[in-house]
N, CA, C and O of each residue as an XYZ file, in Angstrom:
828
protein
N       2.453     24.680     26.244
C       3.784     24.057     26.344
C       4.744     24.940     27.127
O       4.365     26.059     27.474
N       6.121     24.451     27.466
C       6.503     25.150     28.290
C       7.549     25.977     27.107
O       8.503     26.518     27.666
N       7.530     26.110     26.000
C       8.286     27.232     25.177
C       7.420     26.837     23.830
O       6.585     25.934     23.774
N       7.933     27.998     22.415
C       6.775     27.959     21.470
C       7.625     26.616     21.107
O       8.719     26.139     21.411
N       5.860     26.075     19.806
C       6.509     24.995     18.956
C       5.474     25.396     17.720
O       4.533     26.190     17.740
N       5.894     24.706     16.815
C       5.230     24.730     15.724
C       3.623     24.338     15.564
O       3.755     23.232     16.087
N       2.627     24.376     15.339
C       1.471     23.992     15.642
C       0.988     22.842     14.691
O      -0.159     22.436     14.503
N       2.092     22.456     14.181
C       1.767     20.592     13.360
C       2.328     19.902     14.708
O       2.127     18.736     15.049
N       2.667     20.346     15.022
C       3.285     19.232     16.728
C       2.687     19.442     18.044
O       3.065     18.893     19.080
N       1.525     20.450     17.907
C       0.648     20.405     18.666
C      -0.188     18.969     18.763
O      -0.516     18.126     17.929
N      -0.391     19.135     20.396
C      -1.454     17.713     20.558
C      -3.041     18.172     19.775
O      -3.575     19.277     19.681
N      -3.451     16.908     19.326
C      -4.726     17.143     18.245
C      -5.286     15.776     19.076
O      -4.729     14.842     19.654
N      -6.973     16.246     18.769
C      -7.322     14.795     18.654
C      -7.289     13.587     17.996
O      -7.230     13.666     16.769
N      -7.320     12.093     18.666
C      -7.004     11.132     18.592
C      -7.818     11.019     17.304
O      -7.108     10.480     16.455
N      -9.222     11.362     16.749
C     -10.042     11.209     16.006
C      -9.528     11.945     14.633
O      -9.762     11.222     13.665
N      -8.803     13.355     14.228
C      -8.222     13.453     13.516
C      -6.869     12.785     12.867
O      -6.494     13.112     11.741
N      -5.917     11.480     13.951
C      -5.118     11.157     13.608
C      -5.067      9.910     13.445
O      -4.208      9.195     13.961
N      -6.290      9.384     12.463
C      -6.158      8.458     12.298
C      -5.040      7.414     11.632
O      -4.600      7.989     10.636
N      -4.519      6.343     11.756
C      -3.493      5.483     11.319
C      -3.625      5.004      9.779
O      -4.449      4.118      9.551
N      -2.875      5.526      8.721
C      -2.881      5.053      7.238
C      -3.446      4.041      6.947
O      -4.278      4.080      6.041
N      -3.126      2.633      7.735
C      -3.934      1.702      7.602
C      -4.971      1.482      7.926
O      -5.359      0.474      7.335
N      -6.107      2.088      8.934
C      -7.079      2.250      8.934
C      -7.989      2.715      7.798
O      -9.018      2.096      7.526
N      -7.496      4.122      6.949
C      -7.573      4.838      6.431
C      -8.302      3.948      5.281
O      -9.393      3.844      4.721
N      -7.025      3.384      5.287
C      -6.863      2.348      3.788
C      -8.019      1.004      3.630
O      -8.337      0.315      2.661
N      -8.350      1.012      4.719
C      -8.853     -0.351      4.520
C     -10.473      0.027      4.192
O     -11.222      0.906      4.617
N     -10.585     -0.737      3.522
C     -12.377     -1.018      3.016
C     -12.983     -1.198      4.051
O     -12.341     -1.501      5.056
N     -14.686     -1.037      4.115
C     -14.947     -1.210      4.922
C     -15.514     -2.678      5.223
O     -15.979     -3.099      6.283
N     -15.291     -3.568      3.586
C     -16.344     -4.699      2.882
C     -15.243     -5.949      2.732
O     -14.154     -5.395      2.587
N     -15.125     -6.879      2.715
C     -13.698     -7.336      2.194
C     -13.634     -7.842      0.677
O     -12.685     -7.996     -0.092
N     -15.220     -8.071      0.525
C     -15.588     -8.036     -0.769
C     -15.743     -6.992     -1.595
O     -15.744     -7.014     -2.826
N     -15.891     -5.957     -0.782
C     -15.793     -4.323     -1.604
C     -17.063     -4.181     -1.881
O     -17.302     -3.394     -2.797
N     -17.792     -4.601     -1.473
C     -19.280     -4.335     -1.313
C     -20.250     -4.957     -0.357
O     -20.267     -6.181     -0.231
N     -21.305     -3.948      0.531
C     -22.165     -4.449      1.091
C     -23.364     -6.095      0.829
O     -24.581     -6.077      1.013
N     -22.687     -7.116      0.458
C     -23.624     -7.797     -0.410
C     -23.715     -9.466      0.431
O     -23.320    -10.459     -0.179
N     -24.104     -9.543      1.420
C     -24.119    -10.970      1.545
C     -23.241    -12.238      1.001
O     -23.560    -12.675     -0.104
N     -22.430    -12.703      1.522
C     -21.981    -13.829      0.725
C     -22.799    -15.400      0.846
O     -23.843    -15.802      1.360
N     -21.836    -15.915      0.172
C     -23.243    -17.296      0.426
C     -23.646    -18.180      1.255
O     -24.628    -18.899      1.073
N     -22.975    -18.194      2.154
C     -23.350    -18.682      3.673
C     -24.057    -17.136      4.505
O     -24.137    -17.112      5.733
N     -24.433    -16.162      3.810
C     -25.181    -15.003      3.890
C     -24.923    -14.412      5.161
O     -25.801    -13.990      5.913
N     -23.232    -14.383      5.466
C     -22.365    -13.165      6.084
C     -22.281    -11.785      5.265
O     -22.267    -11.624      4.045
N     -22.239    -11.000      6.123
C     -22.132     -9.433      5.716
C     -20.434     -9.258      5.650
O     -19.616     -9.167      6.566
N     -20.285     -9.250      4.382
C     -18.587     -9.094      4.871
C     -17.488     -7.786      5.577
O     -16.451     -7.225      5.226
N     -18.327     -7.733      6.627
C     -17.323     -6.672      6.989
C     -16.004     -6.394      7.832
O     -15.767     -7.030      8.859
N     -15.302     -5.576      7.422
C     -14.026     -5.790      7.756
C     -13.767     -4.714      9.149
O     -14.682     -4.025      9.600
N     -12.274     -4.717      9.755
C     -12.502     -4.375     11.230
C     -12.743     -2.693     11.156
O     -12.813     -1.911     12.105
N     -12.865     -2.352      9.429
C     -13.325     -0.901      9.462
C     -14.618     -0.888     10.118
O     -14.898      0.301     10.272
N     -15.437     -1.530     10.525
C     -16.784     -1.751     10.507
C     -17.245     -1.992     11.831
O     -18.393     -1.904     12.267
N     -16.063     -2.347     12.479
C     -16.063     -2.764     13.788
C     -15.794     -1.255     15.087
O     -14.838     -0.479     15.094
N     -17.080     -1.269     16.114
C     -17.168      0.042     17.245
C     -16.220      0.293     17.992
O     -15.877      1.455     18.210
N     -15.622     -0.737     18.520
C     -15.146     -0.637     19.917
C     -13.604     -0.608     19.140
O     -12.774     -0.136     19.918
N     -13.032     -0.972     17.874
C     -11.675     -0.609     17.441
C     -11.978      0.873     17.124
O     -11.289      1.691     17.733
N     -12.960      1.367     16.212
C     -13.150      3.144     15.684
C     -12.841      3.420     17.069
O     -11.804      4.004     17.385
N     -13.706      3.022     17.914
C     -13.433      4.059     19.308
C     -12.802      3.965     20.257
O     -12.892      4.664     21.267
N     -12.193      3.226     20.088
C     -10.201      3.053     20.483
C      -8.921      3.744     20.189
O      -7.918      4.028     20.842
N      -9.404      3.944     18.716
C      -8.408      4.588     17.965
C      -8.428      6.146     18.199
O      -7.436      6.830     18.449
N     -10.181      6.749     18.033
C     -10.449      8.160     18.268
C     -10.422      8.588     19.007
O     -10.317      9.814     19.013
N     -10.521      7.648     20.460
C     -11.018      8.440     21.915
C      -9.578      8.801     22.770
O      -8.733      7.975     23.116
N      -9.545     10.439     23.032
C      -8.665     11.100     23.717
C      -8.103     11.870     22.607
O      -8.637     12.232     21.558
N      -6.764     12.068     23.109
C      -5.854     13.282     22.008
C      -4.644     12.299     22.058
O      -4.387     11.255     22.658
N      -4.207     12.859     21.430
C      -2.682     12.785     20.519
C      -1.361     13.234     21.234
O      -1.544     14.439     21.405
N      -0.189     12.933     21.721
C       0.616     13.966     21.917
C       1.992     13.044     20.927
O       2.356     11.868     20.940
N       2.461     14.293     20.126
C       3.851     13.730     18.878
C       5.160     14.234     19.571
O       5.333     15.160     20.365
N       6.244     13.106     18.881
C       7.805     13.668     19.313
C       7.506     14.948     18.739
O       6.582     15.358     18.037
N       8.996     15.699     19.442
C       9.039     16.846     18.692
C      10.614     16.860     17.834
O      10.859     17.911     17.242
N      11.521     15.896     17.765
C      12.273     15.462     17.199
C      12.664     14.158     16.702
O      12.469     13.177     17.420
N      13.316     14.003     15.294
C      14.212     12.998     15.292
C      14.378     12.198     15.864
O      13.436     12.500     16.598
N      14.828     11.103     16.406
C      15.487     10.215     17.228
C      15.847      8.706     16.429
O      15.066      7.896     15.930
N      17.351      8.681     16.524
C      17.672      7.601     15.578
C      18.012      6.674     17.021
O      18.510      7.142     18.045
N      17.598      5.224     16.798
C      17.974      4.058     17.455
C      19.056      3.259     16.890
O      18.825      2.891     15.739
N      20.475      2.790     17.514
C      21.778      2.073     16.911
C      21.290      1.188     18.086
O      20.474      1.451     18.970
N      22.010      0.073     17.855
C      22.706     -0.924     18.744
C      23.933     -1.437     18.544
O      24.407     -1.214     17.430
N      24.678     -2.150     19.408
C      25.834     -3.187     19.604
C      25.189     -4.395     20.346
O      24.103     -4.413     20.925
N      26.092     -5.396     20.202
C      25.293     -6.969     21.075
C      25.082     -6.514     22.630
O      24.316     -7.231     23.273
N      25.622     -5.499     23.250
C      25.221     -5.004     24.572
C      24.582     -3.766     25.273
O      24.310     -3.452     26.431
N      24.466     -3.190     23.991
C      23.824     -1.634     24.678
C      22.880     -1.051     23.011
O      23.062     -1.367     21.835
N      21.765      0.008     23.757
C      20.860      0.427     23.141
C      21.265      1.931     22.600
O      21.364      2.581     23.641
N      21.464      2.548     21.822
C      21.958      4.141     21.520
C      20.946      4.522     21.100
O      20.309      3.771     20.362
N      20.267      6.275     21.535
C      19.307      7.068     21.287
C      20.133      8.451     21.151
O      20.992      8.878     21.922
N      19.600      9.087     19.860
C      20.903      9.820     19.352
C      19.329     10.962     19.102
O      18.176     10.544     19.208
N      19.806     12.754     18.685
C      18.978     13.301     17.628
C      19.152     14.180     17.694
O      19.809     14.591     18.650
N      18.633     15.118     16.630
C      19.157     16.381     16.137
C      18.754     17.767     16.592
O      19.283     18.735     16.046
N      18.092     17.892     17.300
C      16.934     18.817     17.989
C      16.871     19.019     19.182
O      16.714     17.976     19.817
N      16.940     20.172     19.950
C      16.266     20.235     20.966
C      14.955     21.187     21.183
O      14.726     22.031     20.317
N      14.036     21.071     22.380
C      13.632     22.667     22.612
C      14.043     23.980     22.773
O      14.899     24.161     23.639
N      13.702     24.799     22.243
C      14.220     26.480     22.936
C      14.572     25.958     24.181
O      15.784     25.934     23.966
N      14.472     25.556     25.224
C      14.464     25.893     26.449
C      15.362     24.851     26.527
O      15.535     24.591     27.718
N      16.186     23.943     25.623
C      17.554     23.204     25.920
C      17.195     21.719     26.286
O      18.085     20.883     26.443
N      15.630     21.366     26.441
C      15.775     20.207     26.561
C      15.943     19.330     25.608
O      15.879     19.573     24.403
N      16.156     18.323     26.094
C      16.304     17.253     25.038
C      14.536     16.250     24.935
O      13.564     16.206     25.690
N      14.893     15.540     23.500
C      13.688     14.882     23.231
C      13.558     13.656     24.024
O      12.436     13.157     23.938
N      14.722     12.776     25.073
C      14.456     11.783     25.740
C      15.327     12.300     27.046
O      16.141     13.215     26.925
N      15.086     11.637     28.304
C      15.545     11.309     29.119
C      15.686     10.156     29.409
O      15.204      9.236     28.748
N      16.360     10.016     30.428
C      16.468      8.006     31.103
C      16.476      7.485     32.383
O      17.310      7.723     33.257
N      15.296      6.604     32.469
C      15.119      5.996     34.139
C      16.580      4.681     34.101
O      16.680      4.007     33.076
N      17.466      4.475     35.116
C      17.974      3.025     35.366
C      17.324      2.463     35.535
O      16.304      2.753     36.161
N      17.681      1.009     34.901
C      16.877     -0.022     34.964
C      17.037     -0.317     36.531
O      16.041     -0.683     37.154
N      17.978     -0.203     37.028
C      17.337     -0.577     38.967
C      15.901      0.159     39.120
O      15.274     -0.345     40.051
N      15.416      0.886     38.671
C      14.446      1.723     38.640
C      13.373      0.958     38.814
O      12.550      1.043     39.726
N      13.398      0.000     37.677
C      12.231     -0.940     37.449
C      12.980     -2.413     37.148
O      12.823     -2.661     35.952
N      13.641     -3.337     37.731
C      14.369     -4.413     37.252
C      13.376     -5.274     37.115
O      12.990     -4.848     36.027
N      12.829     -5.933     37.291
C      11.745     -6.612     37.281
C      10.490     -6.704     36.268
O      10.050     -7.785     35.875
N       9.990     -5.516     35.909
C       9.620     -4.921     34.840
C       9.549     -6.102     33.533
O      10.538     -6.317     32.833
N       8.026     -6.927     33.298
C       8.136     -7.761     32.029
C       8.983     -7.377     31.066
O       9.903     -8.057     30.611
N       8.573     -5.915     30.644
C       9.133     -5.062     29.297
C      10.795     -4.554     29.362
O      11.345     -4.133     28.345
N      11.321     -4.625     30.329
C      12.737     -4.393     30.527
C      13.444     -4.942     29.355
O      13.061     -5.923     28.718
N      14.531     -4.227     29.106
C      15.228     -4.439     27.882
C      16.860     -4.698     28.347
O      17.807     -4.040     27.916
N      16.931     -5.593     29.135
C      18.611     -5.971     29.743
C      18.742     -5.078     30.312
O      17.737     -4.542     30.780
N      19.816     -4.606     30.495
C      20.248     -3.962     31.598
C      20.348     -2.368     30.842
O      20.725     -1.394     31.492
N      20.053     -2.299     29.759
C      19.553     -1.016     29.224
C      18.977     -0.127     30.280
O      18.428     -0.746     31.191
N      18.971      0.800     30.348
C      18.046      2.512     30.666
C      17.064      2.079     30.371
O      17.263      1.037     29.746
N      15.849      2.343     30.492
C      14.305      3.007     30.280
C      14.237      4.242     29.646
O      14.391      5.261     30.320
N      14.018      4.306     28.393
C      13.957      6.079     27.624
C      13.230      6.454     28.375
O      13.028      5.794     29.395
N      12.759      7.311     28.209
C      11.542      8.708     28.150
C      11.131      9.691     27.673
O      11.588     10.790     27.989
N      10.083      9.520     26.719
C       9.772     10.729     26.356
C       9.403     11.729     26.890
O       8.395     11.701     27.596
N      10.451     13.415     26.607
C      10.282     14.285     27.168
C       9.238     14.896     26.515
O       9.317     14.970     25.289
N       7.964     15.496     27.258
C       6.623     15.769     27.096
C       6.683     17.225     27.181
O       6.688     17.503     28.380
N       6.741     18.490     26.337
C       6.919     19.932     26.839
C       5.369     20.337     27.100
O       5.033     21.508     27.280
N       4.675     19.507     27.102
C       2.899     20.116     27.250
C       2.506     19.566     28.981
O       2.762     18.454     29.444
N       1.804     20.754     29.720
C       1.398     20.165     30.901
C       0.120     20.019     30.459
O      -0.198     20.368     29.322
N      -0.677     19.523     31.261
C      -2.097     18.585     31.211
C      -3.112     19.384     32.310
O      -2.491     19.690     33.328
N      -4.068     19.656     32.321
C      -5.150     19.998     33.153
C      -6.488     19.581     32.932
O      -6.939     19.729     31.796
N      -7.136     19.132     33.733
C      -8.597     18.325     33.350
C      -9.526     19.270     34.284
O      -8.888     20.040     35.001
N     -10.860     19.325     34.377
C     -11.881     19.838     35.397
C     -11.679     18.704     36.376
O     -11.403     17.543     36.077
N     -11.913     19.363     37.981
C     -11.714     18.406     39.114
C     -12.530     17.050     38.793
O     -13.485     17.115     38.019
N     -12.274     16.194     39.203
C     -12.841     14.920     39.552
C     -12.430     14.011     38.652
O     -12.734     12.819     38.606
N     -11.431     14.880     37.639
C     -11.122     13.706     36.431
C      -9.822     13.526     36.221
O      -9.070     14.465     35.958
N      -9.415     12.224     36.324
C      -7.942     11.889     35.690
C      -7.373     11.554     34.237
O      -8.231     11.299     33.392
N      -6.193     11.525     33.882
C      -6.227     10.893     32.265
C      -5.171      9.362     32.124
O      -4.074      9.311     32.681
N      -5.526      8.627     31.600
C      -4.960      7.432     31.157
C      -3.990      7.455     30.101
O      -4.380      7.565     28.939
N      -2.727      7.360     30.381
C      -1.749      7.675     28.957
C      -1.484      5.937     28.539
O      -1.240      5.007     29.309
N      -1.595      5.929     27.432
C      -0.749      4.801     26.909
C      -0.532      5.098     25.672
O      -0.733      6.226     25.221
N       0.032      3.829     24.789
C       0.837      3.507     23.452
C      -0.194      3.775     22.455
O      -0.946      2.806     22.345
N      -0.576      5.018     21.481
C      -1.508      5.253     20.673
C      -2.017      4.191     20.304
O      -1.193      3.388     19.866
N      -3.202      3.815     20.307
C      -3.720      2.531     19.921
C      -3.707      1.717     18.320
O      -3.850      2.460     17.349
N      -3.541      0.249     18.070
C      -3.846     -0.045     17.153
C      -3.328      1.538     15.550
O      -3.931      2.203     14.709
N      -1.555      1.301     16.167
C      -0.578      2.059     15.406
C       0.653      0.999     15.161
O       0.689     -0.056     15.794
N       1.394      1.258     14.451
C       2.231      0.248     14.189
C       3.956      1.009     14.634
O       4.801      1.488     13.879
N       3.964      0.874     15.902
C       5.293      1.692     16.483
C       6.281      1.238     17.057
O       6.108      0.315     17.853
N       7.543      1.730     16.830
C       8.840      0.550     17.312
C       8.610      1.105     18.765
O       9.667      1.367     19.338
N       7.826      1.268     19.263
C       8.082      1.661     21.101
C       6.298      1.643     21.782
O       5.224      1.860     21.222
N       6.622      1.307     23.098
C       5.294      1.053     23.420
C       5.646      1.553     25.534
O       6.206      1.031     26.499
N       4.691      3.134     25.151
C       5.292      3.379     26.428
C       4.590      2.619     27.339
O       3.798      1.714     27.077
N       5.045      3.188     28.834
C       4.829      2.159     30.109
C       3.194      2.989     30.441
O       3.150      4.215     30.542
N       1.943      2.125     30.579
C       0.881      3.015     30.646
C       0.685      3.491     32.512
O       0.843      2.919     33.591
N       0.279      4.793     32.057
C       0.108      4.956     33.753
C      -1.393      6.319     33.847
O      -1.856      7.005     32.936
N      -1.691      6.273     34.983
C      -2.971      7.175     35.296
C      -2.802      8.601     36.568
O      -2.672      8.543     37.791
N      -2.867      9.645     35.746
C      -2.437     10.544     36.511
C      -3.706     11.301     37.002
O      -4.591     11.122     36.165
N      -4.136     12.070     38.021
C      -5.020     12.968     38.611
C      -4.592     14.415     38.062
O      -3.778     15.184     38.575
N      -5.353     14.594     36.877
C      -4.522     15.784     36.516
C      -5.134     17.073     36.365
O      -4.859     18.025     35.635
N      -6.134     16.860     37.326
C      -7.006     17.944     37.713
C      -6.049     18.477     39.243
O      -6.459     19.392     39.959
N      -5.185     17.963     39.431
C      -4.158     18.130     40.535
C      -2.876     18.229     40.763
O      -2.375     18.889     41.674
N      -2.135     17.406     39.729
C      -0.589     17.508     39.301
C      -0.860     17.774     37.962
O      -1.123     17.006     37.037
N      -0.753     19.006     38.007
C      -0.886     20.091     36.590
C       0.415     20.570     36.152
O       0.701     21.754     36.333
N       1.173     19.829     35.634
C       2.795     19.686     35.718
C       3.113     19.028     33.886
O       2.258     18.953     33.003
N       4.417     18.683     33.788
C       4.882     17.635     32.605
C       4.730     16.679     32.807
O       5.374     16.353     33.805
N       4.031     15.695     32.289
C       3.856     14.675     32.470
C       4.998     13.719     31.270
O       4.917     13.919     30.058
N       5.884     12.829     31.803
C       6.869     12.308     31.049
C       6.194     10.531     30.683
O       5.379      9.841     31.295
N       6.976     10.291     29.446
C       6.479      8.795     29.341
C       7.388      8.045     28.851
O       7.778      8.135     27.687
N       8.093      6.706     30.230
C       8.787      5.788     29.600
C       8.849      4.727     28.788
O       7.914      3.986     29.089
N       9.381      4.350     28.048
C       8.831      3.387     26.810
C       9.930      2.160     26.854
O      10.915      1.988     27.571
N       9.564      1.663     26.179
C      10.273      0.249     25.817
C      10.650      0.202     23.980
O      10.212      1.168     23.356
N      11.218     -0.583     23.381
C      11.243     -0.854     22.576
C      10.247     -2.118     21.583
O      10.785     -3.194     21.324
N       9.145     -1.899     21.218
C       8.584     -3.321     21.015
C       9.216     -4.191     20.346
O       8.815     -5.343     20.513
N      10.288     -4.009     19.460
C      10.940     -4.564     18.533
C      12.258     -4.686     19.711
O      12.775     -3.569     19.734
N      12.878     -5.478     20.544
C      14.208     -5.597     21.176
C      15.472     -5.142     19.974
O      16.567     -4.672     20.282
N      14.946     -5.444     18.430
C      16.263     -5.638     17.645
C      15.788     -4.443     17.101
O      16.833     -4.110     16.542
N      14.823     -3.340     16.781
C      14.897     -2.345     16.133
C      15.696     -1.174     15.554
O      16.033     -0.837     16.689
N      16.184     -0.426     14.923
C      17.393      0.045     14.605
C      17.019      1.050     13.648
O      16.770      0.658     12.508
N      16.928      2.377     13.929
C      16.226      3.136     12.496
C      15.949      4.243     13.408
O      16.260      4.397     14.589
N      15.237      5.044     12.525
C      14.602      6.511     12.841
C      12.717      6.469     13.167
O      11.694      6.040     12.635
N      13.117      7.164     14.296
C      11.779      7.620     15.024
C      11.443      8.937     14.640
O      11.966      9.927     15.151
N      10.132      8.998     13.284
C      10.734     10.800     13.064
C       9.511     11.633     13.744
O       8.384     11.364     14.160
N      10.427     12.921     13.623
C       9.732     14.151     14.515
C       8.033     13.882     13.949
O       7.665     13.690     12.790
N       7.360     13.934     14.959
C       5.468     14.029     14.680
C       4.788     12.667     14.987
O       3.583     12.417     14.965
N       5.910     11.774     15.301
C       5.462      9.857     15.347
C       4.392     10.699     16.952
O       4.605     11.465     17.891
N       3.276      9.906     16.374
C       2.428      9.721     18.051
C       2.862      9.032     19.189
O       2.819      7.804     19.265
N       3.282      9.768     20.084
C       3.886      9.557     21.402
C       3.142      8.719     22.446
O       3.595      7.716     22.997
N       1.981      9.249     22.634
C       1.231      9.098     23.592
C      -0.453      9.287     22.968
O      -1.036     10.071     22.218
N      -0.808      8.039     23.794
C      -2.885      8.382     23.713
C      -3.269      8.854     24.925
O      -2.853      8.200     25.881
N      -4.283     10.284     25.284
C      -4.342     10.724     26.387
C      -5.999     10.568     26.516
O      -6.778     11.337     25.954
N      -6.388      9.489     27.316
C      -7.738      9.581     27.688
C      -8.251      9.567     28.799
O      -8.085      8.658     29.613
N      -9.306     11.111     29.073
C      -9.382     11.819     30.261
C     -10.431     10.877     30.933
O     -10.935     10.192     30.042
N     -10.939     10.583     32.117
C     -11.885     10.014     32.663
C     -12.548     10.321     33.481
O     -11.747     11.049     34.066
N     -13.522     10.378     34.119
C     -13.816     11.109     35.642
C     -13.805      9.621     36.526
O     -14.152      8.473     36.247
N     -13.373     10.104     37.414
C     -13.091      9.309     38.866
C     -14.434      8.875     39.675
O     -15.436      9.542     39.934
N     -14.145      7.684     39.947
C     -15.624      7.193     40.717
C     -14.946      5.926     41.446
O     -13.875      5.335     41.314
N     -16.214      5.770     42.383
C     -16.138      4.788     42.935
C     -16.925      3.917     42.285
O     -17.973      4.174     41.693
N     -16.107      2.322     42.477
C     -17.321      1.338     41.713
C     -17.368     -0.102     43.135
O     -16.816     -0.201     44.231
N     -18.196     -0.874     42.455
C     -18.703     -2.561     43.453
C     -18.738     -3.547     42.553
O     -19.881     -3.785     42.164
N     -17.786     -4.295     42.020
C     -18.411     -5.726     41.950
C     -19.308     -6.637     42.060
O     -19.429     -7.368     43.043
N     -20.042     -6.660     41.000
C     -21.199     -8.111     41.685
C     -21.502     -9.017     40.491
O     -21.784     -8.649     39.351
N     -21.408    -10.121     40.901
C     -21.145    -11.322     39.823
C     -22.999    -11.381     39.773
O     -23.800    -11.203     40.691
N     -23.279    -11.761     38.051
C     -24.620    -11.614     37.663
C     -25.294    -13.058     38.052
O     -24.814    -14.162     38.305
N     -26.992    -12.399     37.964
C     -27.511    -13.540     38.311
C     -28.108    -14.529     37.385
O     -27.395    -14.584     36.383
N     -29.323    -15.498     37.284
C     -29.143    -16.246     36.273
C     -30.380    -15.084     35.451
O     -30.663    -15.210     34.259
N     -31.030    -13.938     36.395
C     -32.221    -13.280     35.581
C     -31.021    -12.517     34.909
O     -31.537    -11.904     33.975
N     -29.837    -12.288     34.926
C     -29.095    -11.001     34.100
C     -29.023    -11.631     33.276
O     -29.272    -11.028     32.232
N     -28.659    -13.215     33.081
C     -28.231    -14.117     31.720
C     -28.929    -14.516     31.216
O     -28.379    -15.240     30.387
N     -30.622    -14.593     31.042
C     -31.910    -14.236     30.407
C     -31.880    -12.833     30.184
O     -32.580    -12.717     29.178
N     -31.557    -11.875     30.455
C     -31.422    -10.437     30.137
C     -30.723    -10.299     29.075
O     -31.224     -9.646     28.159
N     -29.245    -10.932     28.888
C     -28.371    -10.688     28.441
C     -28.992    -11.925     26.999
O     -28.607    -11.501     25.909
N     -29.408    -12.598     26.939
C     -29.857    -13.729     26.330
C     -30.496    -12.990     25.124
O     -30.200    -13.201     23.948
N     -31.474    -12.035     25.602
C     -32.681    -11.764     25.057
C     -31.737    -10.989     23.696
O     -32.087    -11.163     22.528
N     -30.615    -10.202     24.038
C     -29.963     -9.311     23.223
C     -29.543    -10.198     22.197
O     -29.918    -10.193     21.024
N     -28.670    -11.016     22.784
C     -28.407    -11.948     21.276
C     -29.656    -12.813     20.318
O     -29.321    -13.481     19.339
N     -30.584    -12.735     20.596
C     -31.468    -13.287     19.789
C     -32.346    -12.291     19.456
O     -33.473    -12.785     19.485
N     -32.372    -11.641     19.287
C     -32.525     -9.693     18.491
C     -32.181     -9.791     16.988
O     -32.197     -8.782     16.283
């Protein structure tokens, strides 16, 4: 980071931070492995691959402060109690001329940003994918974007939206900011399958 912080606000992996409600949920909906009588397995989306490995894959990065949200019928207020040693603050702000157009635009509001004090470095050939921690339940949902960060080895900042337009409350210090998942870079080709891939693909579902 670019000054000290506490090491509960260190970025961790995505796989240690899992979401309470995940946590919570059974994996059965019946609460047991047992067939029901149309002889479904009842399992619930604990049970399910491609959500576990949604949720786990990449790291973590948390506010490092406070941040209370007010409104009036015309403007958005981002207020908080904290800064870094080094004087920054926990948000910055793009103008909305910035991005007017923008589905997620919030009136003629600013664009927050979360200020990020951690730079990023990957081994060459690989970039990372930031978005909105997955399948979390958060009043903000930043703007996702893909950086080369085996190359701009810098702060990487992230603007957000509000998912809730009417939200109003506290964002507290440690909320997951950002999901960071690294990738390696390639080239790919398109090619629409043939009817032997859909006998291929056939064979799997009747397994």
């Amino acid at each position: 980071p670019s000054v000290s912080m506490p090491e509960n606000l260190y970025p961790q992996p995505a796989s240690k931070l899992l979401p309470d409600w995940y946590k919570n949920t059974d994996s059965y909906y019946t609460k047991e492995k047992k067939p029901t009588h149309d002889n479904v397995i009842p399992e619930t989306i604990k049970k399910c691959l491609p959500v576990f490995d949604a949720i786990t894959s990449g790291f973590i990065i948390k506010t490092f402060a406070d941040v209370f949200v007010t409104q009036n019928p015309n403007e958005i207020y981002y207020s908080w109690n904290s800064k870094l040693e080094n004087g920054h603050d926990p948000l910055e702000f793009h103008k909305t001329a910035q991005a007017p157009q923008h589905p997620l635009r919030m009136g003629d509001n600013p664009y927050p940003k979360w200020h990020n004090p951690w730079s990023i470095k990957t081994p060459p050939g690989y970039s990372c994918l930031f978005i909105t921690p997955l399948h979390r339940d958060l009043p903000f949902s930043i703007l996702p974007g893909i950086v080369d960060t085996d190359k701009f080895i810098t702060n990487i900042h992230f603007p957000f939206v509000l998912t809730n337009t009417n939200f109003e409350g506290l964002i507290p210090i440690g909320t997951p900011m950002a999901q960071i998942i690294p990738f390696k870079r390639d080239s790919w080709k398109l090619s629409i399958g043939t009817e032997k891939d859909q006998k291929e693909q056939q064979k799997y579902f009747n397994i």
